[in-house]
Coordinates of C-alpha atoms in Angstrom, one line a residue:
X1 CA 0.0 0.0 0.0
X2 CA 1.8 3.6 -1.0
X3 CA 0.6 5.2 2.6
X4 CA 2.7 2.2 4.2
X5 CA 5.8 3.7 5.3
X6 CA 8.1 1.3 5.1
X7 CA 12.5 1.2 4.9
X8 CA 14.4 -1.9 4.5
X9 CA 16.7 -1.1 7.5
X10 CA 18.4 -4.4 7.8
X11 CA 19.9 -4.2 4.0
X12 CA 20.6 -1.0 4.4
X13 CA 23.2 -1.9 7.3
X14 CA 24.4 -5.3 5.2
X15 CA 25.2 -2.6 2.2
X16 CA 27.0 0.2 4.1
X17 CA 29.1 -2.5 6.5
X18 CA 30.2 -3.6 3.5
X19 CA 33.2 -1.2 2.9
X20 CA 35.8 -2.9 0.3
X21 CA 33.0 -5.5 -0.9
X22 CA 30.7 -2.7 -1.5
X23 CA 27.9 -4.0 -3.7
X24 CA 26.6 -1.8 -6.3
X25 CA 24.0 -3.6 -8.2
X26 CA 22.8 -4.8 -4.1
X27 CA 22.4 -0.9 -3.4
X28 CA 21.1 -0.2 -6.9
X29 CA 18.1 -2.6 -6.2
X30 CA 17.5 -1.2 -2.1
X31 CA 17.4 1.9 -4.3
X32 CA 15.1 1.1 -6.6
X33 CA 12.8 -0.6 -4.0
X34 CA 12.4 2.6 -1.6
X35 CA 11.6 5.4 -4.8
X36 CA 8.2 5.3 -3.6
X37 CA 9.4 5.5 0.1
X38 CA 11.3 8.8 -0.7
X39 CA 8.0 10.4 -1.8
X40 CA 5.8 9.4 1.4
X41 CA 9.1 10.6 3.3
X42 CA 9.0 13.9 1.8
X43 CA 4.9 14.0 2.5
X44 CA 5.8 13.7 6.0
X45 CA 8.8 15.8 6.1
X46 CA 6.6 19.0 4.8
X47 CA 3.7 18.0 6.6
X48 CA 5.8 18.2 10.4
X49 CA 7.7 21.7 8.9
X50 CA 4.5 23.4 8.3
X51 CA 3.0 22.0 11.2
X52 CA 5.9 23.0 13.6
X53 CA 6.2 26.2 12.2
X54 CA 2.4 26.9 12.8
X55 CA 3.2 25.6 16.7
X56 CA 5.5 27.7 17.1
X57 CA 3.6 30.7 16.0
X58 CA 3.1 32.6 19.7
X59 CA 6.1 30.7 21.5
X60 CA 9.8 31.6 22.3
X61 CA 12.2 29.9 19.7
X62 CA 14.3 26.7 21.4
X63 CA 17.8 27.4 21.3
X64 CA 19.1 24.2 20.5
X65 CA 22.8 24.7 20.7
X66 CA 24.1 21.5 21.6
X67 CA 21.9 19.2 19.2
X68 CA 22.4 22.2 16.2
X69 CA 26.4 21.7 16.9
X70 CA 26.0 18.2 17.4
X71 CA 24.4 17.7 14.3
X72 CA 26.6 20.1 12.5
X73 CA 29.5 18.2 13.2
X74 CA 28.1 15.0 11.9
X75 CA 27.1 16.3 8.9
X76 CA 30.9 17.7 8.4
X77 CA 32.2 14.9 9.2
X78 CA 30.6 12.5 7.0
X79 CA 30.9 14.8 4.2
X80 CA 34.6 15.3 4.8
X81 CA 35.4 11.2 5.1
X82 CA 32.8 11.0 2.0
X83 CA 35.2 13.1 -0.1
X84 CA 38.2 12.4 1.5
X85 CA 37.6 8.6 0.1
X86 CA 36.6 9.8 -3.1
X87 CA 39.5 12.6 -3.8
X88 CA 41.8 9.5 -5.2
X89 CA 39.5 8.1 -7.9
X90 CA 37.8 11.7 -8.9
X91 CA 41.7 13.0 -9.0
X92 CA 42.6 9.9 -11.9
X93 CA 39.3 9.9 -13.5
X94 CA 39.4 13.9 -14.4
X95 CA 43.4 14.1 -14.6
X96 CA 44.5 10.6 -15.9
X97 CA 41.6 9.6 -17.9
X98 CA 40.4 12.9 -18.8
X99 CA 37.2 15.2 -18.6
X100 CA 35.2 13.7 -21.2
X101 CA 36.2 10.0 -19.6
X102 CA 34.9 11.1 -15.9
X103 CA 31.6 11.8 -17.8
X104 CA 30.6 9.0 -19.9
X105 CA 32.6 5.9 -19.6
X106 CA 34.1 5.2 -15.9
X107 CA 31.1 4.1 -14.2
X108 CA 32.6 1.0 -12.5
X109 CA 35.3 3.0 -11.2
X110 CA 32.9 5.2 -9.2
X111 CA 30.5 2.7 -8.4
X112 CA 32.8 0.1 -6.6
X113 CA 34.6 -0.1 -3.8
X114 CA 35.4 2.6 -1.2
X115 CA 34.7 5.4 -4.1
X116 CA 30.8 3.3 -4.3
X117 CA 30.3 3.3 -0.9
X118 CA 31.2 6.9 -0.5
X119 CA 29.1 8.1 -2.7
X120 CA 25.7 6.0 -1.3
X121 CA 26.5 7.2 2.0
X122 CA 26.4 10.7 0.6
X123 CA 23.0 9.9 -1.0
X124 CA 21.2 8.0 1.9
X125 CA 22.6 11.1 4.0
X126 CA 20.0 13.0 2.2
X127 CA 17.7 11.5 4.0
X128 CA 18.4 12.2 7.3
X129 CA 19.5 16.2 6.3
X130 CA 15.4 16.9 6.9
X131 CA 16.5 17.6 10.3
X132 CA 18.2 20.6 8.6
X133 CA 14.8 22.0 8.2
X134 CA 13.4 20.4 11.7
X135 CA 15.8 23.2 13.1
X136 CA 14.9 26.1 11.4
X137 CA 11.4 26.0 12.4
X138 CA 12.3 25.2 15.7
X139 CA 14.3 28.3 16.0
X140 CA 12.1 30.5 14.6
X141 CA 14.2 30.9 11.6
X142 CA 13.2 32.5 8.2
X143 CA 12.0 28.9 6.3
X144 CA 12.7 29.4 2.4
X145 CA 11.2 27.6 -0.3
X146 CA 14.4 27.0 -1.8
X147 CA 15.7 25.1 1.1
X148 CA 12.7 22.5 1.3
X149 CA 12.3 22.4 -2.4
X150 CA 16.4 21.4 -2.6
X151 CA 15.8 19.2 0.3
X152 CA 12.7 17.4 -1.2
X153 CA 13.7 17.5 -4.7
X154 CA 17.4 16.1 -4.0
X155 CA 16.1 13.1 -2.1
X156 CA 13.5 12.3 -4.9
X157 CA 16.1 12.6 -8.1
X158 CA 19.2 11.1 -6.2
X159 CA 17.5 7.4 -5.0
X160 CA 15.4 7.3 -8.2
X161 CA 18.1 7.9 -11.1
X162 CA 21.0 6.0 -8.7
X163 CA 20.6 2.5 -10.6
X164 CA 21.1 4.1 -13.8
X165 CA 24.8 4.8 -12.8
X166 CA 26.2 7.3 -14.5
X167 CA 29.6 8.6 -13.9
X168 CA 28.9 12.4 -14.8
X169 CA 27.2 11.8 -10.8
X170 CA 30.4 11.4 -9.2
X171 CA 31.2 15.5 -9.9
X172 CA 28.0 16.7 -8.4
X173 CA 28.8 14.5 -5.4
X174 CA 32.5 15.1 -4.9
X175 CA 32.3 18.6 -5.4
X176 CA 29.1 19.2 -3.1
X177 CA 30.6 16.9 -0.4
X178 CA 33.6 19.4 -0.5
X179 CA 31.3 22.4 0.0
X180 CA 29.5 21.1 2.7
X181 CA 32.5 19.8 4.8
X182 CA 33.8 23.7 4.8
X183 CA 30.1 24.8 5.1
X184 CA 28.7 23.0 8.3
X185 CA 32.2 23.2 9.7
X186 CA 31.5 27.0 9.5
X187 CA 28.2 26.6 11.0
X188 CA 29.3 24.7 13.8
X189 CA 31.4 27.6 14.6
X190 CA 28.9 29.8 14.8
X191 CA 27.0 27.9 16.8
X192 CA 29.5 27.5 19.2
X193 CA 29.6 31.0 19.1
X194 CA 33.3 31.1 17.6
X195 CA 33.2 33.9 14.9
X196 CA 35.2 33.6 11.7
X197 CA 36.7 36.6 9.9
X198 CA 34.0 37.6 7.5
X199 CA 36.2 36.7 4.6
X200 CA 35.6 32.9 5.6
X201 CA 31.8 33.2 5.2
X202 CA 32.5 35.3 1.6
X203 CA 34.9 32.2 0.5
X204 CA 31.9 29.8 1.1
X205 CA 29.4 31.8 -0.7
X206 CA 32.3 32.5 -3.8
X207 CA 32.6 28.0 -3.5
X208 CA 28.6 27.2 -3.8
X209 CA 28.7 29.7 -6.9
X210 CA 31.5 28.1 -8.4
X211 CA 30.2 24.7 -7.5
X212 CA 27.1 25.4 -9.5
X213 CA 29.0 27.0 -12.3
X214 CA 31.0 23.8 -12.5
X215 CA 28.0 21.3 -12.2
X216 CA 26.4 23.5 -15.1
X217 CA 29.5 23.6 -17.2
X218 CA 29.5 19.5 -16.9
X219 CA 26.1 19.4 -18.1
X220 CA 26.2 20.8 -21.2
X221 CA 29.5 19.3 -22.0
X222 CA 27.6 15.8 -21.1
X223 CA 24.7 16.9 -23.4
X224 CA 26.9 18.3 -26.2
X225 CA 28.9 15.0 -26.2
X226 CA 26.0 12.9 -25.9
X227 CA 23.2 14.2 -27.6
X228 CA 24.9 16.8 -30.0
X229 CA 27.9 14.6 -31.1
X230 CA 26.2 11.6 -30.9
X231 CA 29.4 9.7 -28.8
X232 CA 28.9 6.6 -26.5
X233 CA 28.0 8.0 -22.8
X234 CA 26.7 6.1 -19.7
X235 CA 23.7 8.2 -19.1
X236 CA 20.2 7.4 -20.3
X237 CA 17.6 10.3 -21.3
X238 CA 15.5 9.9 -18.5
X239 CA 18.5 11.0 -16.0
X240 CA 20.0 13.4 -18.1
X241 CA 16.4 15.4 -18.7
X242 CA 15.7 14.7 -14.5
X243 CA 19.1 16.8 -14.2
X244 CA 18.5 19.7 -16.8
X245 CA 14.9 20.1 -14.7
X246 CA 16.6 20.2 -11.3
X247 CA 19.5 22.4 -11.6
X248 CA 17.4 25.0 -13.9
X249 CA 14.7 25.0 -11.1
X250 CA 17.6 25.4 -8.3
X251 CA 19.0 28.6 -10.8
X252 CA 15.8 29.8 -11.2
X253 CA 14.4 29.9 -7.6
X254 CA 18.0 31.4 -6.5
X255 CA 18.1 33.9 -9.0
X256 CA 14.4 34.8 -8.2
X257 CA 16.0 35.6 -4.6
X258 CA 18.7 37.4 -5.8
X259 CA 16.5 39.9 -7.6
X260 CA 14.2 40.2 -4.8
X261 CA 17.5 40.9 -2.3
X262 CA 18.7 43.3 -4.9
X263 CA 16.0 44.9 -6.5
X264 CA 16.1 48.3 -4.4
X265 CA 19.9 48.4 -4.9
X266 CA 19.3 48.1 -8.4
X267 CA 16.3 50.8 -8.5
X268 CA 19.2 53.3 -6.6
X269 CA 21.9 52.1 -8.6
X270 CA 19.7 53.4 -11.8
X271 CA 18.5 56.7 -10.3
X272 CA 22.4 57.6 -9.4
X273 CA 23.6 56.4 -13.1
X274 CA 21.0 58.8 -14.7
X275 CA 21.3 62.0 -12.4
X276 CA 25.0 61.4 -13.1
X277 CA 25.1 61.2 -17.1
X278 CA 22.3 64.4 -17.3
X279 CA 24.6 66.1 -14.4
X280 CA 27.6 65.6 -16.6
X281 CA 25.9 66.5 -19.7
X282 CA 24.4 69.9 -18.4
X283 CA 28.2 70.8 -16.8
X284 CA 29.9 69.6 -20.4
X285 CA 27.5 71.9 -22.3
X286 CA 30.2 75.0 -22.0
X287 CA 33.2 73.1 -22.3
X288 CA 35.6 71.3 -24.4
X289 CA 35.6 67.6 -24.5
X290 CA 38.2 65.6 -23.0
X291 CA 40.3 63.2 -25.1
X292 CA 40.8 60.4 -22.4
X293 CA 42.2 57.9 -25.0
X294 CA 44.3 55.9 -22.4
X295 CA 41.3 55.6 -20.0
X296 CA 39.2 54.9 -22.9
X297 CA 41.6 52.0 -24.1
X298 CA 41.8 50.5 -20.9
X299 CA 38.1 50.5 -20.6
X300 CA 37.9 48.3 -23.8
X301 CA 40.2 45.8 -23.6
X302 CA 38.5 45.2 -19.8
X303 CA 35.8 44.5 -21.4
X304 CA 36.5 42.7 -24.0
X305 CA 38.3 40.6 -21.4
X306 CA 35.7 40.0 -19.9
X307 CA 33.5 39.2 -21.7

């Protein structure tokens, strides 16, 4: 029945003690078997956020300090062993075998072993990561839709399209289990009330945009050598389409918030250019223009540098 909630715990235990004997095509089927589970979990998961957060309405936020760094910790440190284990094969896949290899033909490499392992431990994790959210609304914390979309939507894609097995995966993973190390290493920090230079906070920020830059960049490269030049790749349609759709909606939805955090900076931004360019113009009206041919040149090849 699809309201049973139900999770093979026992093979889930067998797989992960596994560690040199991982068993892909084992994990592939557990996988396969709980797609519908991830669905009724994320029914549940929404249905105790919204319902916490509408408790809470009226009542003091918990502080939480000790389970918040607890749990940060945990989450570093699995994401740090994660890509600690998986910084040898990713380094010889990308560097040895090359880019277009680490994409579309080294999926036992990744699948197997400690590298296999890994990276289902990093997937399962996004399981347990709800309590991400369980905190937030607990605090009183501002709850955005981008952080229980990502949650949901992750957890969904990542158990559903893991028995296809394609090696493209493995840079999501690697590079995302390098953010978060730094990330909830940083939050654990704070919430121990240690306070890094500003500039650490910045860094993280600059990483998750270069992260998704890089994720992007691999994407197309996998469709333009897949679907463009028509070359062998281990990836199926299916996946490759569930990708295009997630990481557009994560763009979108974060570049929605962006213009919404930036739109009255942009509003004075325009006021100032204009009231500057008619300013200028009334004061040039009497006077000879200036050459500027140096500043000028410098200004063109910035841009044409740039861009």
């Amino acid at each position: 029945m699809i309201f049973l909630i139900k999770i093979d715990y026992v093979t889930i235990v067998l797989i992960i003690s596994a560690f040199q004997e991982f068993n892909y095509h084992r994990a592939g089927r557990w996988m396969d078997d709980h797609v519908v589970f991830t669905f009724q979990a994320v029914v549940l998961y929404l249905a105790t956020i919204f319902s916490i957060q509408y408790w809470m309405k009226g009542r003091e936020p918990f502080k939480l300090q000790i389970p918040v760094a607890t749990w940060n910790f945990s989450i570093a440190l699995v994401s740090g062993v994660c890509a600690w284990s998986m910084t040898p094969e990713f380094i010889d896949s990308v560097f040895h075998k090359g880019f277009n290899a680490s994409l579309c033909s080294t999926r036992e490499e990744v699948f197997s072993g400690n590298n296999g392992l890994a990276l289902f431990v990093l997937l399962f994790a996004r399981l347990p990561e709800f309590i991400d959210t369980l905190f937030i609304v607990l605090r009183k914390q501002p709850l955005l839709f981008i952080h229980y979309y990502h949650h949901a939507f992750t957890l969904c894609f990542t158990w559903f399209t893991y028995s296809s097995a394609f090696p493209s995966a493995r840079h999501a993973i690697y590079v995302n289990a390098l953010i978060h190390t730094v990330m909830y290493s940083y939050y654990l920090l704070t919430t121990l009330r240690i306070r890094p230079p500003p500039i650490v906070a910045r860094c993280i920020t600059i990483g998750q945009i270069v992260q998704f830059i890089y994720i992007l960049y691999a994407l197309v490269h996998l469709t333009a050598i897949s679907f463009v030049n028509g070359e062998p790749c281990q990836i199926n349609a299916k996946s490759l389409a569930l990708t295009w759709f997630m990481d557009l909606s994560y763009l979108f939805h974060r570049a929605g918030r962006w213009m919404d955090d930036h739109v009255t900076f942009t509003f004075q931004a325009v006021m100032l250019y204009l009231m500057t360019v008619f300013s200028l113009k009334h004061w040039m009206s009497n006077r000879e223009p200036f050459k500027l041919q140096l500043p000028v040149a410098v200004w063109n090849f910035a841009i044409a540098l740039l861009s």
